Coordinates of C-alpha atoms and ligand atoms in Angstrom, one line a residue:
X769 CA 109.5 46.7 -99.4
X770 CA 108.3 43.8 -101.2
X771 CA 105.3 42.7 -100.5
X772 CA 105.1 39.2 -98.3
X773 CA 104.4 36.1 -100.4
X774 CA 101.8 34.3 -99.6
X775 CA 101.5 30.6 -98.0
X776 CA 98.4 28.4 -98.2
X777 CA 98.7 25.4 -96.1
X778 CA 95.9 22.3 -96.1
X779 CA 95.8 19.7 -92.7
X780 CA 95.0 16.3 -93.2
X781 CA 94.9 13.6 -90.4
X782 CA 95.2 14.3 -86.6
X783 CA 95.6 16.6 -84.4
X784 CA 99.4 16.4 -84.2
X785 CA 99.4 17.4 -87.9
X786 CA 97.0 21.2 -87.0
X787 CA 100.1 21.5 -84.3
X788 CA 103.0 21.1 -87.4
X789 CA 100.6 23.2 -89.4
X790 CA 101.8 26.2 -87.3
X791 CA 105.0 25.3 -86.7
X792 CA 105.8 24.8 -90.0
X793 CA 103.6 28.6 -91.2
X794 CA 105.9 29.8 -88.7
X795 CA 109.1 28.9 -90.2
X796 CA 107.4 30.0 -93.2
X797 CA 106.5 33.5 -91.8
X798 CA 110.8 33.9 -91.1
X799 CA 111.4 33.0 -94.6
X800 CA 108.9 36.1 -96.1
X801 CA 105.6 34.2 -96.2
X802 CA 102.4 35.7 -94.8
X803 CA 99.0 33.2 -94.7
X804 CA 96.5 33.1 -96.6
X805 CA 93.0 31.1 -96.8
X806 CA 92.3 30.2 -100.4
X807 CA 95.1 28.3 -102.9
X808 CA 94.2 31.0 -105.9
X809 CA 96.3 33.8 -104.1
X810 CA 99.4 31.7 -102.8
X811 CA 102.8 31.2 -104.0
X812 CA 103.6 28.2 -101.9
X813 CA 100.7 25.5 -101.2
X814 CA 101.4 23.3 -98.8
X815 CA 99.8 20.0 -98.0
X816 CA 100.4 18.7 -94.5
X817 CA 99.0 14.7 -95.5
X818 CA 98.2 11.7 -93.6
X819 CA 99.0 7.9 -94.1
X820 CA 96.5 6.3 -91.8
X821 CA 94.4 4.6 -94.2
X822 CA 94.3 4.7 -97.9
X823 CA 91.6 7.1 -98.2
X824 CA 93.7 9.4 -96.4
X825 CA 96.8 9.1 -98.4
X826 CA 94.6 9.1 -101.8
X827 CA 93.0 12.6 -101.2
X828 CA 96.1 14.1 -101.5
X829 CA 96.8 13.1 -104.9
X830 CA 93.1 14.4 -106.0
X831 CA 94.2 17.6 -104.0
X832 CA 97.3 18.3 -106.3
X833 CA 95.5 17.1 -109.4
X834 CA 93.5 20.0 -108.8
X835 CA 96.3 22.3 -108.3
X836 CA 97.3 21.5 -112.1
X837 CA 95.3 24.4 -113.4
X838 CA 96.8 26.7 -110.8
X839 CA 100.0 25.8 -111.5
X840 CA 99.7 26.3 -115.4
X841 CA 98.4 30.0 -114.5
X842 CA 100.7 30.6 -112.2
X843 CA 104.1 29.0 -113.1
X844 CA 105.8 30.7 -110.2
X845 CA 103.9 29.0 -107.8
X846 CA 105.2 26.7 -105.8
X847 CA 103.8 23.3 -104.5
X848 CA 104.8 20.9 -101.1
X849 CA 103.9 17.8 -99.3
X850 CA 104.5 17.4 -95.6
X851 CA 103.3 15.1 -93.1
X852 CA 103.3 11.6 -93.2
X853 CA 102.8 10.8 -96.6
X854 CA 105.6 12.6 -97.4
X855 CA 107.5 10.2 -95.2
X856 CA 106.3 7.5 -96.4
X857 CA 106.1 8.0 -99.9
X858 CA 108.8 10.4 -100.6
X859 CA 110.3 10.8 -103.9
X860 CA 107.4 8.5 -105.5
X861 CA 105.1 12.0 -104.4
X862 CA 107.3 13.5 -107.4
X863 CA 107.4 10.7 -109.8
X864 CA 103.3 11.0 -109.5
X865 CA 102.8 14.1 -109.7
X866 CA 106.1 16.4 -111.5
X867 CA 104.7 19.5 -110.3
X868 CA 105.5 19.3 -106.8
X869 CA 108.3 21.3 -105.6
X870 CA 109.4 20.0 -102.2
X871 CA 108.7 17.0 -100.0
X872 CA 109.4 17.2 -96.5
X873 CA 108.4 14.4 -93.4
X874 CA 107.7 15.4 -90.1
X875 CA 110.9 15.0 -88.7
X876 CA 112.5 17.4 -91.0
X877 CA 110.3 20.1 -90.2
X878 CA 113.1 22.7 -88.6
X879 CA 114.9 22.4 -91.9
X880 CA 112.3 24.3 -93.7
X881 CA 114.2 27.7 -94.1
X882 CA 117.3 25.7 -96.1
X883 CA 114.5 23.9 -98.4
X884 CA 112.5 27.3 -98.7
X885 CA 115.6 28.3 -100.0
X886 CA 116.4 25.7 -102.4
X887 CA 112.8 25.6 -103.7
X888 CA 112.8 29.5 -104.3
X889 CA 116.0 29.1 -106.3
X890 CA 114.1 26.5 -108.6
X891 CA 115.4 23.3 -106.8
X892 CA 113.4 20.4 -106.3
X893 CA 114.0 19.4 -102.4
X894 CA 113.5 16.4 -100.8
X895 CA 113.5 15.6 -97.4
X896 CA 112.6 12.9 -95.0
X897 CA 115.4 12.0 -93.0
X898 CA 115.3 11.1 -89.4
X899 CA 117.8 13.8 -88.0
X900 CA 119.0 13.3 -84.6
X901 CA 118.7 16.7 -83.0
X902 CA 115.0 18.1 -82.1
X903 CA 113.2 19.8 -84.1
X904 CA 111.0 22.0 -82.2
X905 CA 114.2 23.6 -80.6
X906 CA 115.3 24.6 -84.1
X907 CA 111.6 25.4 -85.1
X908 CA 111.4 29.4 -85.6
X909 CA 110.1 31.0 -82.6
X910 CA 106.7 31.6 -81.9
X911 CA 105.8 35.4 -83.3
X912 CA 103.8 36.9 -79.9
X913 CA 100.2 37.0 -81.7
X914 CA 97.1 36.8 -79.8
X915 CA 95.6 33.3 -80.4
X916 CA 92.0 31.4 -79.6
X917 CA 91.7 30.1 -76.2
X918 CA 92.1 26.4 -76.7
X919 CA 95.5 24.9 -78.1
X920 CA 97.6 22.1 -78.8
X921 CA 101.2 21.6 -77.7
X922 CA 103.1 18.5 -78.6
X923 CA 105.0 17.1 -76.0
X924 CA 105.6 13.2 -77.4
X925 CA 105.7 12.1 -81.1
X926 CA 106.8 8.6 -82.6
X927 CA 105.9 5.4 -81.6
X928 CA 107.5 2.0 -80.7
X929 CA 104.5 -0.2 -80.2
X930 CA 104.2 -1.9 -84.1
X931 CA 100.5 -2.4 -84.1
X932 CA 100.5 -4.7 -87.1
X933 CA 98.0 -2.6 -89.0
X934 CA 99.9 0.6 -88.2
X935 CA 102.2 3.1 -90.6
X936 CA 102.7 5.7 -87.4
X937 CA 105.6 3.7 -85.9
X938 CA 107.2 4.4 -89.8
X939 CA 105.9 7.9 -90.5
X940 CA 106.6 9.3 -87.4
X941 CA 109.4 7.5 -86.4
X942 CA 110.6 6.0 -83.2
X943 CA 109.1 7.3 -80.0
X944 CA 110.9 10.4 -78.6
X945 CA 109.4 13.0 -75.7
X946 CA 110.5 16.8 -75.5
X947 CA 112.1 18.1 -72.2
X948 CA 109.9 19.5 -69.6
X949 CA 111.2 23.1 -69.2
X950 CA 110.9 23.6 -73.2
X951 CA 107.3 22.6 -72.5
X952 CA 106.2 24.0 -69.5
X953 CA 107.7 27.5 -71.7
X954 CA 105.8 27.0 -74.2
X955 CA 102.9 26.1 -72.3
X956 CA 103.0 29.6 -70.1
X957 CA 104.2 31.5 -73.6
X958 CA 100.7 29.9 -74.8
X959 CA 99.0 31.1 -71.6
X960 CA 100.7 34.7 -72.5
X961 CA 98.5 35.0 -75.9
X962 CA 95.1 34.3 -74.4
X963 CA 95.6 30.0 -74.1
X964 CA 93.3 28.9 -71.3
X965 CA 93.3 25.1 -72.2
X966 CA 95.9 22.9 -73.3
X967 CA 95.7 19.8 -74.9
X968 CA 99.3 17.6 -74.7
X969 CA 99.5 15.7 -77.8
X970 CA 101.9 12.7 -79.0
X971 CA 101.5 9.2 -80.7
X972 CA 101.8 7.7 -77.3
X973 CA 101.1 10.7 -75.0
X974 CA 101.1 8.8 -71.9
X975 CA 104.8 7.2 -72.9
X976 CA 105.8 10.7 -72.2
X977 CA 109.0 10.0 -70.5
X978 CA 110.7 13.6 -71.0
X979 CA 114.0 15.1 -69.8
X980 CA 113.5 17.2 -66.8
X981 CA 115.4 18.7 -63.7
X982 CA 115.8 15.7 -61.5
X983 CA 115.4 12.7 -64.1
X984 CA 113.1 11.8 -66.3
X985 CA 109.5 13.0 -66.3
X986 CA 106.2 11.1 -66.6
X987 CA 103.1 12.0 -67.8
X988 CA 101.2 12.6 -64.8
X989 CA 104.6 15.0 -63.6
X990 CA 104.5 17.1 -66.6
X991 CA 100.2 17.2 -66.4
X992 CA 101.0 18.8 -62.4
X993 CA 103.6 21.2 -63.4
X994 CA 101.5 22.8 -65.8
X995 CA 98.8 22.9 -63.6
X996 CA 100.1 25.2 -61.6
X997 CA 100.4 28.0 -64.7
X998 CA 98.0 30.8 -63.9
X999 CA 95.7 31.7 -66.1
X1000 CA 96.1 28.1 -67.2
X1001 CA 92.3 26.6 -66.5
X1002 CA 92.1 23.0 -68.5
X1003 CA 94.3 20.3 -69.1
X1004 CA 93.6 17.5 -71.7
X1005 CA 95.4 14.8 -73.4
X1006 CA 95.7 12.4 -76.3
X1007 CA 95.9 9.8 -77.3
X1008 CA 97.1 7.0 -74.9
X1009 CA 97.7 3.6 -75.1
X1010 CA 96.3 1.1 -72.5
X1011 CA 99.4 -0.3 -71.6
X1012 CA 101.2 2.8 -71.1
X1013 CA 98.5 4.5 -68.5
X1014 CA 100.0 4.6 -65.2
X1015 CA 99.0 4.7 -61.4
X1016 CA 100.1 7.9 -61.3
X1017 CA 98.3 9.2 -64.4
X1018 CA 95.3 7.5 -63.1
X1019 CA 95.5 9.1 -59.7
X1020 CA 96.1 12.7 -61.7
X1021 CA 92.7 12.1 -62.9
X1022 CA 91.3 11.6 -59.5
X1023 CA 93.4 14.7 -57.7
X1024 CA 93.9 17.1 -60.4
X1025 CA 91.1 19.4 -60.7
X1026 CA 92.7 21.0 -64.0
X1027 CA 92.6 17.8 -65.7
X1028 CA 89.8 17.7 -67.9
X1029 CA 87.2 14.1 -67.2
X1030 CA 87.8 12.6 -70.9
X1031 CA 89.9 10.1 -72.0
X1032 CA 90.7 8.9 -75.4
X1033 CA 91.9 5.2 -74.6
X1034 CA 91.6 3.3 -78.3
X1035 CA 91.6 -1.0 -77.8
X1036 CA 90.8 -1.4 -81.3
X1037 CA 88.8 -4.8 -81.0
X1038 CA 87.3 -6.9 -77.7
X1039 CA 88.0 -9.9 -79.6
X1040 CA 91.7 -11.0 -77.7
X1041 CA 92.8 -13.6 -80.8
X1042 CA 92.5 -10.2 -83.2
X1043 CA 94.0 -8.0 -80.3
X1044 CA 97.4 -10.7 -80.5
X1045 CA 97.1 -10.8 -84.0
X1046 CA 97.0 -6.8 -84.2
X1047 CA 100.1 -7.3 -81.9
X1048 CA 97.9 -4.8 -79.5
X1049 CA 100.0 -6.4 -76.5
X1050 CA 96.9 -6.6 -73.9
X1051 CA 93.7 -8.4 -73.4
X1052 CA 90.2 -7.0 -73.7
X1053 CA 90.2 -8.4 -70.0
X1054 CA 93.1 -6.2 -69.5
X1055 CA 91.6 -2.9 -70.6
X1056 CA 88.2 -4.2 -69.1
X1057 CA 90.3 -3.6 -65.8
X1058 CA 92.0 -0.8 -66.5
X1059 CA 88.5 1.4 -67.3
X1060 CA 87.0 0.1 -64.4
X1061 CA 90.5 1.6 -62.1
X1062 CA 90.1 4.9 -63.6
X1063 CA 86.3 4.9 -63.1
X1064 CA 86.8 4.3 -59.5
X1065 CA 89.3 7.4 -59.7
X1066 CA 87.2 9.2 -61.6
X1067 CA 83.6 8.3 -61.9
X1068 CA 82.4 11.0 -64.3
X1069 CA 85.0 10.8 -66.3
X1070 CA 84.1 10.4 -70.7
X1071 CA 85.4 7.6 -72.4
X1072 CA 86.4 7.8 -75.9
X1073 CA 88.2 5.3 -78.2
X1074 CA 89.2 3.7 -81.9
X1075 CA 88.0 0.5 -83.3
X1076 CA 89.2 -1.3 -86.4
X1077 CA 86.7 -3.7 -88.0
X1078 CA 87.3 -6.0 -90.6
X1079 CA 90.8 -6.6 -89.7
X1080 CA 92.3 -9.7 -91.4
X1081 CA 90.9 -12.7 -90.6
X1082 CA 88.3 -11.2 -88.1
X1083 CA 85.8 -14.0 -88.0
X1084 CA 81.5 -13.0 -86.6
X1085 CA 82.2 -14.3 -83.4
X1086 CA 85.0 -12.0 -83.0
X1087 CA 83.2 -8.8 -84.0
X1088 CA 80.4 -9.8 -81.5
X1089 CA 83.5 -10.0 -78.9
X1090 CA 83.9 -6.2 -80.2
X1091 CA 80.4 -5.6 -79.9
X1092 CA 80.1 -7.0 -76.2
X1093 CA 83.5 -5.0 -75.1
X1094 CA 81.9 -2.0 -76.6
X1095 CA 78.2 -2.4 -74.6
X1096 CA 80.2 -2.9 -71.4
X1097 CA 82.4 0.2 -71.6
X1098 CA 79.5 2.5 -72.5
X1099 CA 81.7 5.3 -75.1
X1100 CA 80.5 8.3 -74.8
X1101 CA 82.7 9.5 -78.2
X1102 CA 84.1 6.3 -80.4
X1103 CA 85.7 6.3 -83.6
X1104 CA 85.6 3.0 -85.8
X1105 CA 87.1 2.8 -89.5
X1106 CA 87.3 -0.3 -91.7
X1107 CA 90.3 -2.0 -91.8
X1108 CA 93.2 -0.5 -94.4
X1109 CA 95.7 -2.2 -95.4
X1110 CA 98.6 -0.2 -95.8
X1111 CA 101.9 -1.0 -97.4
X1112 CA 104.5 -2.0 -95.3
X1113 CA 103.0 -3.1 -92.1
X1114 CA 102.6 -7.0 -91.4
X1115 CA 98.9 -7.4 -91.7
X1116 CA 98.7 -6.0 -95.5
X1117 CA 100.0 -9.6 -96.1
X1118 CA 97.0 -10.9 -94.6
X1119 CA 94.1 -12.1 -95.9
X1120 CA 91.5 -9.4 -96.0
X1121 CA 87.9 -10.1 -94.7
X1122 CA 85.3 -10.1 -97.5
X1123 CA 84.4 -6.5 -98.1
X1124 CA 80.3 -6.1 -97.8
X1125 CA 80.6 -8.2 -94.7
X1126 CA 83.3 -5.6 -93.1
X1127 CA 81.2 -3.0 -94.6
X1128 CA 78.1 -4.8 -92.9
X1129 CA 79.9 -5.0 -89.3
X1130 CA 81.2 -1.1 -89.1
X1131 CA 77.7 -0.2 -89.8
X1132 CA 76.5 -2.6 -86.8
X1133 CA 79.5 -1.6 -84.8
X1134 CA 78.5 2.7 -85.6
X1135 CA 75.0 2.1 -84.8
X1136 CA 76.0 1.1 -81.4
X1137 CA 78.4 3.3 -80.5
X1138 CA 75.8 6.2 -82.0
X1139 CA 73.2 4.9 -78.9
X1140 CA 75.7 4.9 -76.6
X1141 CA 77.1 8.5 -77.3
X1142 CA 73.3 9.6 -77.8
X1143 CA 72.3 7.9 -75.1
X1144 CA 75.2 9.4 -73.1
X1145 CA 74.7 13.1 -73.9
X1146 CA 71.1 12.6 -73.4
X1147 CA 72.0 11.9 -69.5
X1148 CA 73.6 15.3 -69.5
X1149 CA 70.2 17.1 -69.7
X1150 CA 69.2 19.0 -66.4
X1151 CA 72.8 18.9 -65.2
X1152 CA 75.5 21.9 -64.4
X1153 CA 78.9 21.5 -66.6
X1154 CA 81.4 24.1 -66.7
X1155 CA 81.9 25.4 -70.6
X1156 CA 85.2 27.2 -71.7
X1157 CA 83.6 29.3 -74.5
X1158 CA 85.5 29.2 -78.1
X1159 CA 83.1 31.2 -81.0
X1160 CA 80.2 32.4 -81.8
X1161 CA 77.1 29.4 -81.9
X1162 CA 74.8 28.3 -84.6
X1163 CA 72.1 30.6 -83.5
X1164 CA 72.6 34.7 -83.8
X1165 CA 73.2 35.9 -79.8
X1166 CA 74.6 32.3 -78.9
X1167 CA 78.1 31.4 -78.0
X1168 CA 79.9 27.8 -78.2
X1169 CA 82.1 25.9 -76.0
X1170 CA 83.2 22.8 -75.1
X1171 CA 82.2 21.3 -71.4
X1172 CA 84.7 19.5 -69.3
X1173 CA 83.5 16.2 -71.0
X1174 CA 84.0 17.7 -74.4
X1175 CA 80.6 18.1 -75.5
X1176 CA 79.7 21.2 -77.7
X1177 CA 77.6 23.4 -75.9
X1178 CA 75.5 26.2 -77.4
X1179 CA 74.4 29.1 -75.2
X1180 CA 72.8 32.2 -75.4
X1181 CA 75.0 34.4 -74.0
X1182 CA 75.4 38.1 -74.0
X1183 CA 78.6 39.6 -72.8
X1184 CA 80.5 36.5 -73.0
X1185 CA 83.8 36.1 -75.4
X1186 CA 85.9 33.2 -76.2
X1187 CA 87.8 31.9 -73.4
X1188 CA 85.1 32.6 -70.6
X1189 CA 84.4 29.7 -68.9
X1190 CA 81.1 29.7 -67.1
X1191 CA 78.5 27.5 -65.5
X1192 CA 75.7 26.1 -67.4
X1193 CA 72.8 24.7 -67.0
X1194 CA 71.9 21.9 -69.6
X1195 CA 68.3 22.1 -71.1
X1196 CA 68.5 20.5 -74.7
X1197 CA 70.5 17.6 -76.0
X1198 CA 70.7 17.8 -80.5
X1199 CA 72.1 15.1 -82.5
X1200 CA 75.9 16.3 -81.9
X1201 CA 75.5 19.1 -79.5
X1202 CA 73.8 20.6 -76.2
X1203 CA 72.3 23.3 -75.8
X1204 CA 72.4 25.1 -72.4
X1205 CA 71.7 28.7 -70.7
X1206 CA 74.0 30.0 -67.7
X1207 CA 73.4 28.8 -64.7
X1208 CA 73.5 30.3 -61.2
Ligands
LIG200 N1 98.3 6.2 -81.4 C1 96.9 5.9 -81.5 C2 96.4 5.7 -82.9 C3 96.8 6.5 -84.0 S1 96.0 6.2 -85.5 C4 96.7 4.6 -80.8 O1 97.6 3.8 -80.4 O2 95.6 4.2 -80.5 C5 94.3 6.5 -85.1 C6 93.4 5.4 -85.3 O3 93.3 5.0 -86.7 C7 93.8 4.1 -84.7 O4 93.4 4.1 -83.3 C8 93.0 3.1 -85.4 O5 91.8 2.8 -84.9 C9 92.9 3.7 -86.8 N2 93.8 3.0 -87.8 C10 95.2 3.0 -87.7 N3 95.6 2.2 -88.8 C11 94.6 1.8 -89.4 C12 94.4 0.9 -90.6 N4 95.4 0.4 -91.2 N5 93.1 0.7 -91.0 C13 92.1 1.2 -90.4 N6 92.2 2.0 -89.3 C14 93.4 2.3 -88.8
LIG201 FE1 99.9 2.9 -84.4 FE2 99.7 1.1 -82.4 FE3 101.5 3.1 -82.3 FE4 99.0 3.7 -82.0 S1 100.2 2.3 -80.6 S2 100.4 4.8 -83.2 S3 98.0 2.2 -83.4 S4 101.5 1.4 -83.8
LIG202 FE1 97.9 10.4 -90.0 FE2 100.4 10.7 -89.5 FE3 98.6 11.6 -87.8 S1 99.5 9.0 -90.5 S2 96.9 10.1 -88.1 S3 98.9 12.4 -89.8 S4 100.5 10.6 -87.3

């Protein structure tokens, strides 16, 4: 026998993309590949790239610059782009760069044995069509490996919502939710290799509207139904859209004990003339509301969320509208970026907001949201939280998790192995971690 050739694959962007990422080394794995960590041993490097912002999409034309001399040495190596800048950019990837082999968007993923094929045979192969059937039910099935203890499983990809800054709704395509006994397979096949928390990914996640045996399926549904998996122990989800989060999903977080108390729920700005103009379709008023109903069904519960500053034609007063939204909701986790504009979308033909002044408000806007997660992780001192252990810690002897509000947790823990999931007592809160020791 032959021996396997060897795959290296690099994940930009979200979390939807590390999901692909093994879907795609799957398909790879049926076609002869085996993985491998570092680019210098591989005959197929793949990049699986991102379009958010043009920092993203940039990186991955230094990435294959560097994969030149590689190339040179090794002429039968072979070279692809996958994700979203591969949608979106598509046969200018080539025209940039001549040395890359194959280009493939996300929605063309299950056709990877045919363009495996063609690229092994000295083709160049493009593609980024749109294809109507699903993908993950002509994905390669999963090999029956052992895996680590926490997981993804997408369940919704594509959006419909045009947020005028946005590429996603262009990249990813238009919004489109698997059928519920394909996931709730998947999810117990996950359970099977060692999976003891699953977090349900899409664009949109809470749009979630799959097939399923009586009708269509909401979130919440499709949450409850996999709560009842043994061995399953956590539930998570991301990322949702204000509009989209329903009584019932609300409700889920009050009444279902498997469902993890964190919720990514991204507004973007507080300032309701930028939220039109971002074409968010709800007012800071709106999502003011809508925190304080799933507060009242969950009062622990970790808030998390995305802001954009700098967005065109964002005026002081508006970032202080921001600012105030922000100080009322009290984030524990936020994530702010400066506006990109990105080809394509209807704000790039705005006018931009002068740049040391947007650089001056994200650095305002960080500082804040740095308090409030500090301040918020601080609180946690002295109190029991419940850790699902994933790897070893930063300290010899100590184990790390996650808690039930997604805060690492370090612990000093003999006997204990990834996937535990234990009571602990916190006693020490670091600049991004806690540290705790078992409790009870
Ligand atoms: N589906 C998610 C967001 C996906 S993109 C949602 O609706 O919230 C992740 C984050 O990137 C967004 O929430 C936004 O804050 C940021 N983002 C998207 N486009 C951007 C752009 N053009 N410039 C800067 N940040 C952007
Ligand atoms: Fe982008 Fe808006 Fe869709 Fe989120 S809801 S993916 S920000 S267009
Ligand atoms: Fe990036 Fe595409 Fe995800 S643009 S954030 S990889 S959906």
């Amino acid at each position: 026998m032959t021996a396997a050739k060897k795959l290296f694959v690099k994940t930009y962007g979200c979390q939807m993309n590390v999901y692909d990422s093994e879907r795609m080394a799957e398909a790879f794995g049926g076609q002869g590949y085996a993985a491998t960590d570092t680019p210098e041993d591989a005959d197929m490097i793949l990049l699986n790239t991102c379009h958010i912002r043009e920092k993203a999409a940039e990186k991955v034309y230094s990435e294959l610059g560097r994969y030149k001399r590689l190339k040179a040495e090794n002429p039968g190596l072979r070279i692809g782009v996958a994700g979203c800048v591969a949608q979106a950019e598509g046969e200018e990837i080539m025209r940039r760069q001549p040395m890359v082999d194959l280009v493939v968007g996300p929605q063309a993923y299950h056709r990877l044995p045919d363009l495996i094929a063609r690229v092994n045979a000295g083709e160049k192969a493009l593609d980024t069509d749109f294809p109507p059937e699903d993908k993950f039910e002509h994905l390669k099935a999963r090999p029956k490996a052992r895996r680590g203890p926490a997981a993804f499983l997408t369940v919704q990809e594509g959006c419909d919502k045009f947020c005028a800054f946005c590429v996603v709704p262009y990249t990813r395509g238009a919004e489109a939710s698997r059928p519920v006994d394909r996931l709730l397979s998947e999810a117990r096949d996950l359970v099977g290799r060692g999976v003891r928390e699953i977090t349900l990914l899409g664009q949109n996640v809470n749009a979630y509207h799959g097939a399923g045996p009586d009708g269509d399926w909401s979130l919440a549904r499709l949450i409850r139904a996999m709560a009842r998996i043994d061995g399953l122990e956590r539930i998570r989800f991301t990322t949702s859209h204000p509009n989209d989060m329903s009584d019932d999903l609300i409700a889920a977080h009050g009444d279902c004990a498997k469902l993890m108390p964190y919720l990514h729920l991204p507004v973007q700005s507080g300032s309701d003339r930028i939220l039109k103009r971002m074409n968010r379709g709800h007012t800071a008023d709106a999502y003011l509301r809508l925190i304080e109903r799933i507060r009242a069904a969950r009062p622990d519960i970790l808030l998390s969320g995305d802001f954009i500053v700098g967005f065109p034609e964002e005026t002081e007063e508006d970032f202080q509208a921001t600012m105030d939204l922000i100080a009322e909701v009290r984030y524990g986790q936020a994530f702010s970026f400066r506006y990109s504009a990105r080809p394509g979308t209807p704000a790039a033909e705005r006018a931009m907001v002068d740049e040391a002044e947007a650089a001056d408000r994200l650095q305002r806007l960080q500082a804040l949201i740095t308090r409030q997660q500090r301040d918020i992780q601080g609180q946690m001192v002295g109190r029991d939280v419940s850790v699902m252990f994933e790897k070893p810690g930063r300290l010899p002897g100590q184990m790390a998790g996650k808690s039930e509000y997604l805060h690492a947790v370090h612990v000093a823990a003999a006997g204990i192995g990834p996937g535990d999931i234990r009571r602990v007592r916190i006693v020490e809160s670091g600049a991004n971690s806690l540290t705790g020791r078992l409790a009870g």
